[in-house]
mmCIF file of C-alpha atoms in Angstrom:
data_model
loop_
_atom_site.group_PDB
_atom_site.id
_atom_site.type_symbol
_atom_site.label_atom_id
_atom_site.label_comp_id
_atom_site.label_asym_id
_atom_site.label_seq_id
_atom_site.Cartn_x
_atom_site.Cartn_y
_atom_site.Cartn_z
ATOM 1 C CA MET A 1 35.004 115.099 59.420
ATOM 2 C CA ASP A 2 32.889 114.252 62.507
ATOM 3 C CA GLY A 3 31.977 110.716 63.554
ATOM 4 C CA ALA A 4 28.491 110.787 61.996
ATOM 5 C CA ARG A 5 29.790 111.917 58.605
ATOM 6 C CA ALA A 6 32.612 109.362 58.751
ATOM 7 C CA ALA A 7 30.147 106.577 59.520
ATOM 8 C CA SER A 8 27.917 107.723 56.658
ATOM 9 C CA ARG A 9 30.811 107.673 54.177
ATOM 10 C CA LEU A 10 31.875 104.238 55.398
ATOM 11 C CA ARG A 11 28.373 102.863 54.835
ATOM 12 C CA VAL A 12 28.454 104.171 51.259
ATOM 13 C CA VAL A 13 31.844 102.588 50.600
ATOM 14 C CA LEU A 14 30.923 99.247 52.146
ATOM 15 C CA GLY A 15 27.613 99.249 50.320
ATOM 16 C CA HIS A 16 29.444 99.681 47.033
ATOM 17 C CA LEU A 17 31.851 96.867 47.855
ATOM 18 C CA GLY A 18 29.032 94.622 49.050
ATOM 19 C CA CYS A 19 30.495 94.144 52.524
ATOM 20 C CA PRO A 20 28.829 93.833 55.910
ATOM 21 C CA SER A 21 31.482 95.649 57.958
ATOM 22 C CA ALA A 22 34.706 97.623 57.864
ATOM 23 C CA GLY A 23 36.611 94.651 59.224
ATOM 24 C CA ALA A 24 36.577 92.619 56.028
ATOM 25 C CA VAL A 25 36.236 94.586 52.827
ATOM 26 C CA ILE A 26 36.116 92.356 49.770
ATOM 27 C CA ALA A 27 37.419 93.748 46.485
ATOM 28 C CA HIS A 28 34.534 94.373 44.102
ATOM 29 C CA PRO A 29 34.583 92.846 40.603
ATOM 30 C CA THR A 30 34.999 94.784 37.409
ATOM 31 C CA ALA A 31 31.597 95.969 36.318
ATOM 32 C CA GLY A 32 30.121 95.240 32.929
ATOM 33 C CA ALA A 33 31.176 97.058 29.797
ATOM 34 C CA VAL A 34 29.230 100.240 30.448
ATOM 35 C CA SER A 35 30.850 103.177 28.681
ATOM 36 C CA SER A 36 31.746 106.245 30.703
ATOM 37 C CA ALA A 37 33.229 108.073 27.740
ATOM 38 C CA SER A 38 30.452 110.622 27.458
ATOM 39 C CA PHE A 39 31.464 113.996 28.880
ATOM 40 C CA HIS A 40 30.827 114.422 32.589
ATOM 41 C CA PRO A 41 31.937 117.857 33.784
ATOM 42 C CA GLN A 42 31.752 116.756 37.434
ATOM 43 C CA PHE A 43 34.627 114.304 37.023
ATOM 44 C CA GLN A 44 37.886 115.667 38.398
ATOM 45 C CA TYR A 45 40.027 112.604 39.132
ATOM 46 C CA THR A 46 39.351 110.396 36.080
ATOM 47 C CA LEU A 47 39.499 110.965 32.337
ATOM 48 C CA ASP A 48 36.848 110.073 29.788
ATOM 49 C CA ASN A 49 37.387 106.445 28.782
ATOM 50 C CA ASN A 50 35.706 103.232 27.607
ATOM 51 C CA VAL A 51 37.188 101.051 30.362
ATOM 52 C CA LEU A 52 35.623 102.151 33.636
ATOM 53 C CA SER A 53 31.896 101.793 34.107
ATOM 54 C CA LEU A 54 30.067 104.902 35.233
ATOM 55 C CA GLU A 55 29.703 103.308 38.684
ATOM 56 C CA GLN A 56 33.432 102.617 38.943
ATOM 57 C CA ARG A 57 34.293 106.105 37.810
ATOM 58 C CA LYS A 58 31.985 107.705 40.356
ATOM 59 C CA PHE A 59 33.373 105.447 43.072
ATOM 60 C CA TYR A 60 36.969 106.525 42.391
ATOM 61 C CA GLU A 61 35.932 110.171 42.191
ATOM 62 C CA GLU A 62 34.272 109.963 45.604
ATOM 63 C CA ASN A 63 36.696 107.644 47.417
ATOM 64 C CA GLY A 64 40.094 107.916 45.682
ATOM 65 C CA PHE A 65 40.615 104.190 45.094
ATOM 66 C CA LEU A 66 39.209 101.363 42.997
ATOM 67 C CA VAL A 67 39.811 97.609 43.315
ATOM 68 C CA ILE A 68 39.714 95.419 40.197
ATOM 69 C CA LYS A 69 39.356 91.710 40.865
ATOM 70 C CA ASN A 70 41.653 89.076 39.367
ATOM 71 C CA LEU A 71 43.434 91.500 37.039
ATOM 72 C CA VAL A 72 46.919 89.956 36.974
ATOM 73 C CA SER A 73 47.299 86.277 36.095
ATOM 74 C CA ASP A 74 48.636 83.589 38.433
ATOM 75 C CA ALA A 75 51.328 82.840 35.849
ATOM 76 C CA ASP A 76 52.648 86.404 35.885
ATOM 77 C CA ILE A 77 52.580 86.567 39.668
ATOM 78 C CA GLU A 78 54.560 83.339 39.871
ATOM 79 C CA ARG A 79 57.161 84.787 37.508
ATOM 80 C CA PHE A 80 57.436 87.933 39.648
ATOM 81 C CA ARG A 81 57.793 85.793 42.780
ATOM 82 C CA ASN A 82 60.571 83.723 41.195
ATOM 83 C CA GLU A 83 62.442 86.827 40.056
ATOM 84 C CA PHE A 84 62.190 88.376 43.525
ATOM 85 C CA GLU A 85 63.764 85.244 44.976
ATOM 86 C CA ARG A 86 66.607 85.515 42.442
ATOM 87 C CA LEU A 87 67.154 89.139 43.438
ATOM 88 C CA CYS A 88 67.229 88.182 47.114
ATOM 89 C CA ARG A 89 69.872 85.553 46.402
ATOM 90 C CA GLN A 90 71.746 88.209 44.391
ATOM 91 C CA GLU A 91 71.790 85.999 41.322
ATOM 92 C CA VAL A 92 70.963 89.149 39.364
ATOM 93 C CA LYS A 93 71.918 92.716 40.301
ATOM 94 C CA PRO A 94 70.026 95.282 38.214
ATOM 95 C CA ALA A 95 71.348 98.838 38.220
ATOM 96 C CA GLY A 96 69.598 101.146 40.667
ATOM 97 C CA LEU A 97 67.857 98.385 42.621
ATOM 98 C CA MET A 98 67.530 98.805 46.392
ATOM 99 C CA LEU A 99 67.063 95.690 48.533
ATOM 100 C CA MET A 100 65.781 96.698 51.962
ATOM 101 C CA LYS A 101 65.645 94.987 55.368
ATOM 102 C CA ASP A 102 63.338 95.527 58.314
ATOM 103 C CA VAL A 103 64.735 97.951 60.868
ATOM 104 C CA THR A 104 64.996 95.145 63.458
ATOM 105 C CA ILE A 105 67.587 93.305 61.340
ATOM 106 C CA ALA A 106 68.982 96.153 59.234
ATOM 107 C CA LYS A 107 72.387 96.087 60.918
ATOM 108 C CA THR A 108 72.812 92.320 60.978
ATOM 109 C CA ASP A 109 75.031 90.335 58.624
ATOM 110 C CA LEU A 110 72.382 87.786 57.661
ATOM 111 C CA ALA A 111 72.920 86.328 54.207
ATOM 112 C CA PRO A 112 70.533 87.784 51.612
ATOM 113 C CA SER A 113 67.433 85.647 51.172
ATOM 114 C CA GLU A 114 63.683 85.926 50.808
ATOM 115 C CA ARG A 115 63.418 85.829 54.605
ATOM 116 C CA VAL A 116 65.743 88.807 55.042
ATOM 117 C CA ILE A 117 64.747 91.210 52.249
ATOM 118 C CA THR A 118 61.491 93.052 52.924
ATOM 119 C CA LYS A 119 61.346 95.226 49.825
ATOM 120 C CA ALA A 120 62.847 95.404 46.334
ATOM 121 C CA GLN A 121 62.599 99.042 45.298
ATOM 122 C CA ASP A 122 63.397 100.718 41.967
ATOM 123 C CA PHE A 123 63.385 97.605 39.803
ATOM 124 C CA GLN A 124 63.112 99.597 36.571
ATOM 125 C CA GLU A 125 66.240 97.914 35.202
ATOM 126 C CA ASP A 126 65.052 94.392 36.024
ATOM 127 C CA GLU A 127 63.409 93.235 32.806
ATOM 128 C CA GLU A 128 61.298 90.527 34.427
ATOM 129 C CA LEU A 129 59.837 92.549 37.299
ATOM 130 C CA PHE A 130 59.406 95.636 35.135
ATOM 131 C CA ARG A 131 57.061 93.637 32.911
ATOM 132 C CA TYR A 132 54.465 94.351 35.599
ATOM 133 C CA CYS A 133 54.576 98.034 34.631
ATOM 134 C CA THR A 134 53.928 97.208 30.971
ATOM 135 C CA LEU A 135 51.136 94.648 31.333
ATOM 136 C CA PRO A 136 48.309 95.686 28.979
ATOM 137 C CA GLU A 137 45.713 94.815 31.608
ATOM 138 C CA ILE A 138 47.380 97.245 34.039
ATOM 139 C CA LEU A 139 47.971 100.064 31.537
ATOM 140 C CA LYS A 140 44.390 99.830 30.300
ATOM 141 C CA TYR A 141 43.225 101.087 33.680
ATOM 142 C CA VAL A 142 46.163 103.429 34.312
ATOM 143 C CA GLU A 143 45.311 105.383 31.170
ATOM 144 C CA CYS A 144 41.904 106.226 32.682
ATOM 145 C CA PHE A 145 43.782 108.403 35.175
ATOM 146 C CA THR A 146 46.922 109.550 33.351
ATOM 147 C CA GLY A 147 45.944 109.717 29.703
ATOM 148 C CA PRO A 148 47.854 108.044 26.830
ATOM 149 C CA ASN A 149 51.395 109.223 27.635
ATOM 150 C CA ILE A 150 52.388 107.089 30.616
ATOM 151 C CA MET A 151 55.537 107.050 32.731
ATOM 152 C CA ALA A 152 56.346 104.331 35.281
ATOM 153 C CA MET A 153 57.894 106.385 38.076
ATOM 154 C CA HIS A 154 58.248 104.270 41.211
ATOM 155 C CA THR A 155 58.446 100.480 41.456
ATOM 156 C CA MET A 156 58.310 98.200 44.496
ATOM 157 C CA LEU A 157 57.870 94.552 45.383
ATOM 158 C CA ILE A 158 56.913 94.481 49.062
ATOM 159 C CA ASN A 159 57.683 91.382 51.133
ATOM 160 C CA LYS A 160 56.082 92.314 54.463
ATOM 161 C CA PRO A 161 57.752 90.109 57.101
ATOM 162 C CA PRO A 162 56.182 88.438 60.119
ATOM 163 C CA ASP A 163 56.242 91.057 62.855
ATOM 164 C CA SER A 164 59.066 90.622 65.349
ATOM 165 C CA GLY A 165 56.876 91.813 68.210
ATOM 166 C CA LYS A 166 58.077 95.398 67.890
ATOM 167 C CA LYS A 167 55.326 96.328 65.394
ATOM 168 C CA THR A 168 57.879 97.412 62.776
ATOM 169 C CA SER A 169 56.115 95.534 59.968
ATOM 170 C CA ARG A 170 53.325 98.140 59.905
ATOM 171 C CA HIS A 171 53.422 101.168 57.618
ATOM 172 C CA PRO A 172 52.213 104.497 59.050
ATOM 173 C CA LEU A 173 49.360 106.359 57.443
ATOM 174 C CA HIS A 174 50.769 108.509 54.659
ATOM 175 C CA GLN A 175 50.159 110.116 51.274
ATOM 176 C CA ASP A 176 52.394 108.984 48.417
ATOM 177 C CA LEU A 177 52.542 112.485 46.943
ATOM 178 C CA HIS A 178 54.868 113.365 49.838
ATOM 179 C CA TYR A 179 57.626 111.543 47.943
ATOM 180 C CA PHE A 180 56.928 112.979 44.469
ATOM 181 C CA PRO A 181 58.248 116.303 43.093
ATOM 182 C CA PHE A 182 55.883 116.287 40.122
ATOM 183 C CA ARG A 183 52.365 117.510 39.519
ATOM 184 C CA PRO A 184 49.437 117.616 38.924
ATOM 185 C CA SER A 185 48.488 115.012 41.504
ATOM 186 C CA ASN A 186 45.336 114.025 39.612
ATOM 187 C CA SER A 187 47.531 112.688 36.776
ATOM 188 C CA ILE A 188 49.322 110.231 39.084
ATOM 189 C CA VAL A 189 48.003 106.810 40.110
ATOM 190 C CA CYS A 190 49.356 103.769 41.927
ATOM 191 C CA ALA A 191 48.647 100.204 40.802
ATOM 192 C CA TRP A 192 49.106 97.786 43.739
ATOM 193 C CA THR A 193 48.615 94.058 43.098
ATOM 194 C CA ALA A 194 48.237 91.374 45.745
ATOM 195 C CA MET A 195 50.545 88.401 45.095
ATOM 196 C CA GLU A 196 48.581 86.194 47.509
ATOM 197 C CA HIS A 197 45.549 86.405 49.784
ATOM 198 C CA ILE A 198 45.884 89.560 51.892
ATOM 199 C CA ASP A 199 43.763 90.457 54.907
ATOM 200 C CA ARG A 200 44.135 92.135 58.280
ATOM 201 C CA ASN A 201 46.077 89.156 59.681
ATOM 202 C CA ASN A 202 49.011 89.606 57.301
ATOM 203 C CA GLY A 203 48.823 93.385 57.007
ATOM 204 C CA CYS A 204 46.450 94.469 54.257
ATOM 205 C CA LEU A 205 46.197 98.025 53.022
ATOM 206 C CA VAL A 206 43.974 100.368 55.000
ATOM 207 C CA VAL A 207 42.600 103.440 53.231
ATOM 208 C CA LEU A 208 40.755 106.550 54.399
ATOM 209 C CA PRO A 209 38.100 107.045 51.697
ATOM 210 C CA GLY A 210 37.728 110.532 50.288
ATOM 211 C CA THR A 211 40.962 111.920 51.710
ATOM 212 C CA HIS A 212 42.326 112.363 48.165
ATOM 213 C CA LYS A 213 40.158 115.487 48.022
ATOM 214 C CA GLY A 214 42.322 117.160 50.656
ATOM 215 C CA THR A 215 45.780 118.670 50.504
ATOM 216 C CA LEU A 216 49.250 117.222 51.059
ATOM 217 C CA LYS A 217 49.906 117.085 54.789
ATOM 218 C CA PRO A 218 53.258 117.355 56.600
ATOM 219 C CA HIS A 219 54.990 113.979 57.051
ATOM 220 C CA ASP A 220 57.810 112.762 59.263
ATOM 221 C CA TYR A 221 58.939 109.635 61.101
ATOM 222 C CA PRO A 222 56.373 108.489 63.689
ATOM 223 C CA GLN A 223 57.576 108.137 67.273
ATOM 224 C CA TRP A 224 57.300 104.360 67.535
ATOM 225 C CA GLU A 225 59.081 102.571 70.369
ATOM 226 C CA GLY A 226 60.150 99.598 68.258
ATOM 227 C CA GLY A 227 61.713 101.731 65.538
ATOM 228 C CA VAL A 228 60.609 102.760 62.053
ATOM 229 C CA ASN A 229 61.801 101.529 58.673
ATOM 230 C CA ILE A 230 63.795 103.876 56.464
ATOM 231 C CA MET A 231 61.654 106.446 54.618
ATOM 232 C CA PHE A 232 58.460 105.216 56.295
ATOM 233 C CA HIS A 233 57.247 108.752 56.879
ATOM 234 C CA GLY A 234 53.777 109.223 58.302
ATOM 235 C CA ILE A 235 51.225 112.003 58.536
ATOM 236 C CA GLN A 236 51.715 113.988 61.699
ATOM 237 C CA ASP A 237 48.173 115.323 61.926
ATOM 238 C CA TYR A 238 45.029 113.679 60.557
ATOM 239 C CA ASP A 239 41.404 113.279 61.557
ATOM 240 C CA GLU A 240 41.236 110.114 63.662
ATOM 241 C CA ASN A 241 37.443 110.038 63.172
ATOM 242 C CA ASN A 242 37.804 109.528 59.426
ATOM 243 C CA ALA A 243 36.306 106.242 58.255
ATOM 244 C CA ARG A 244 38.838 103.498 57.481
ATOM 245 C CA VAL A 245 38.477 100.610 55.066
ATOM 246 C CA HIS A 246 40.697 97.506 55.185
ATOM 247 C CA LEU A 247 41.173 96.052 51.711
ATOM 248 C CA VAL A 248 40.917 92.272 51.727
ATOM 249 C CA MET A 249 42.343 91.095 48.407
ATOM 250 C CA GLU A 250 42.991 87.830 46.585
ATOM 251 C CA LYS A 251 45.993 86.988 44.423
ATOM 252 C CA GLY A 252 45.863 89.090 41.259
ATOM 253 C CA ASP A 253 43.436 91.685 42.629
ATOM 254 C CA THR A 254 44.697 95.202 41.953
ATOM 255 C CA VAL A 255 43.849 98.469 43.654
ATOM 256 C CA PHE A 256 44.354 101.772 41.832
ATOM 257 C CA PHE A 257 44.578 104.801 44.107
ATOM 258 C CA HIS A 258 45.224 108.533 44.086
ATOM 259 C CA PRO A 259 48.548 109.859 45.497
ATOM 260 C CA LEU A 260 46.757 112.061 48.054
ATOM 261 C CA LEU A 261 44.700 109.172 49.453
ATOM 262 C CA ILE A 262 45.729 108.567 53.056
ATOM 263 C CA HIS A 263 46.638 104.909 53.476
ATOM 264 C CA GLY A 264 48.943 102.539 55.317
ATOM 265 C CA SER A 265 49.115 98.912 56.414
ATOM 266 C CA GLY A 266 49.048 97.007 59.682
ATOM 267 C CA GLN A 267 51.306 94.424 61.257
ATOM 268 C CA ASN A 268 51.837 91.011 59.719
ATOM 269 C CA ARG A 269 50.661 88.748 62.536
ATOM 270 C CA THR A 270 51.235 85.535 60.566
ATOM 271 C CA GLN A 271 54.394 83.460 60.163
ATOM 272 C CA GLY A 272 54.460 83.987 56.387
ATOM 273 C CA PHE A 273 55.715 86.858 54.261
ATOM 274 C CA ARG A 274 53.003 88.969 52.594
ATOM 275 C CA LYS A 275 53.869 89.962 49.027
ATOM 276 C CA ALA A 276 52.541 92.676 46.734
ATOM 277 C CA ILE A 277 53.943 94.377 43.635
ATOM 278 C CA SER A 278 53.260 97.982 42.724
ATOM 279 C CA CYS A 279 54.083 100.853 40.428
ATOM 280 C CA HIS A 280 53.262 104.535 40.567
ATOM 281 C CA PHE A 281 52.406 105.848 37.133
ATOM 282 C CA ALA A 282 52.213 109.467 36.022
ATOM 283 C CA SER A 283 51.228 111.277 32.878
ATOM 284 C CA ALA A 284 54.335 112.148 30.872
ATOM 285 C CA ASN A 285 52.738 115.589 30.614
ATOM 286 C CA CYS A 286 53.293 116.167 34.351
ATOM 287 C CA HIS A 287 55.902 118.743 35.349
ATOM 288 C CA TYR A 288 58.529 118.846 38.071
ATOM 289 C CA ILE A 289 58.361 121.281 40.973
ATOM 290 C CA ASP A 290 60.935 122.592 43.420
ATOM 291 C CA VAL A 291 60.105 121.250 46.888
ATOM 292 C CA LYS A 292 62.578 123.402 48.791
ATOM 293 C CA GLY A 293 60.801 125.405 51.450
ATOM 294 C CA THR A 294 57.806 123.022 51.427
ATOM 295 C CA SER A 295 56.733 120.130 53.643
ATOM 296 C CA GLN A 296 58.511 117.801 51.189
ATOM 297 C CA GLU A 297 61.960 119.234 51.807
ATOM 298 C CA ASN A 298 62.664 116.671 54.548
ATOM 299 C CA ILE A 299 62.131 113.707 52.210
ATOM 300 C CA GLU A 300 64.181 115.411 49.477
ATOM 301 C CA ASN A 301 67.124 115.714 51.859
ATOM 302 C CA GLU A 302 66.814 112.071 52.883
ATOM 303 C CA ILE A 303 66.452 110.676 49.354
ATOM 304 C CA VAL A 304 69.264 112.834 47.932
ATOM 305 C CA SER A 305 71.563 111.794 50.782
ATOM 306 C CA LEU A 306 70.766 108.148 50.117
ATOM 307 C CA ALA A 307 71.349 108.572 46.354
ATOM 308 C CA GLU A 308 74.726 110.152 47.012
ATOM 309 C CA LYS A 309 75.663 107.263 49.284
ATOM 310 C CA LEU A 310 74.472 104.544 46.888
ATOM 311 C CA TYR A 311 75.622 105.980 43.579
ATOM 312 C CA GLY A 312 78.500 108.252 44.571
ATOM 313 C CA VAL A 313 76.849 111.289 43.002
ATOM 314 C CA LYS A 314 77.846 114.552 44.656
ATOM 315 C CA ASP A 315 76.935 118.230 44.471
ATOM 316 C CA GLY A 316 73.750 119.663 43.124
ATOM 317 C CA VAL A 317 71.606 116.513 43.059
ATOM 318 C CA SER A 318 67.924 117.241 43.611
ATOM 319 C CA LEU A 319 64.832 115.149 44.200
ATOM 320 C CA LYS A 320 63.871 115.926 40.620
ATOM 321 C CA ASP A 321 67.136 114.377 39.371
ATOM 322 C CA VAL A 322 66.456 111.169 41.322
ATOM 323 C CA TRP A 323 63.002 110.814 39.789
ATOM 324 C CA ARG A 324 64.298 111.515 36.292
ATOM 325 C CA PHE A 325 66.683 108.611 36.831
ATOM 326 C CA ARG A 326 63.865 106.326 38.003
ATOM 327 C CA GLY A 327 61.204 107.184 35.431
ATOM 328 C CA ARG A 328 60.594 105.015 32.349
ATOM 329 C CA LEU A 329 58.190 105.589 29.472
ATOM 330 C CA VAL A 330 55.771 102.672 29.132
ATOM 331 C CA LYS A 331 53.252 104.092 26.646
ATOM 332 C CA GLY A 332 52.953 107.069 24.306
ATOM 333 C CA GLN A 333 55.487 109.896 24.261
ATOM 334 C CA ARG A 334 57.851 111.211 26.926
ATOM 335 C CA VAL A 335 56.761 114.848 27.059
ATOM 336 C CA ASN A 336 58.076 116.383 30.298
ATOM 337 C CA LEU A 337 58.954 113.741 32.882
#
């Protein structure tokens, strides 16, 4: 995409969000109850539903993401925050949970605390945090992309730390489908909820609108001088002229986005920790694929090696096996996944 086309797309996106510039995109509110359930053959990335307005549906189709204002309550977010703190203090130890540290302190012996743990991943066995994946207000929107049989596949609470000066708090531009051995991609969606005000100062999400219409690109670790966090793979080749939108969000705002959408996040330049909670959902009708011999083989090798180390499982473990272990049915019937 050349610069003129990128600028044109950016104007469309910012016009929809009601923003003056790319530097401060404000999440747009849920539109009125305008049904989009009538059949629209041009829709490829959303299903017929009575939740999204026609405008919202067209926006997601064109851009690959949609922000819903004030979707998750303050009370729920406070409960998730409290449970994260308990996990950091190791007061509870759910099976399968991974507590991760920033690469700059990964090899230190600092006592576990909220100021040391930067991510709680795979919290499917933590009843309190997993409530996020079952909230009716979340699933109402998820179903617009996955249909009625819904699996929660990947869970994270991200606690982006103040940057140490080595820029390790940023997340390289990537596509989430790189990590997933299941298809079709159009039946997968991420729900990502801000747990506090998030902007460019504390490392908001940045998205490249429309890139969900492309293909999965090769990923690997970026060559960053300060180091890169574990499994923070990034796209090795992308169009630097593509328009970028920084998502400024308030507590409870939730962005839904396609797994091929190129996105990342910047440094946290504040002294506070920036929190968000997320889940990748997929239709239970999705099917697993073999990623050997594809651009995803590198992440399969890394994840399988980590699973063997953490859980002592040896011989014959595949990326598919890891995701079967992670996945949980949250609505409807478990068909394939």
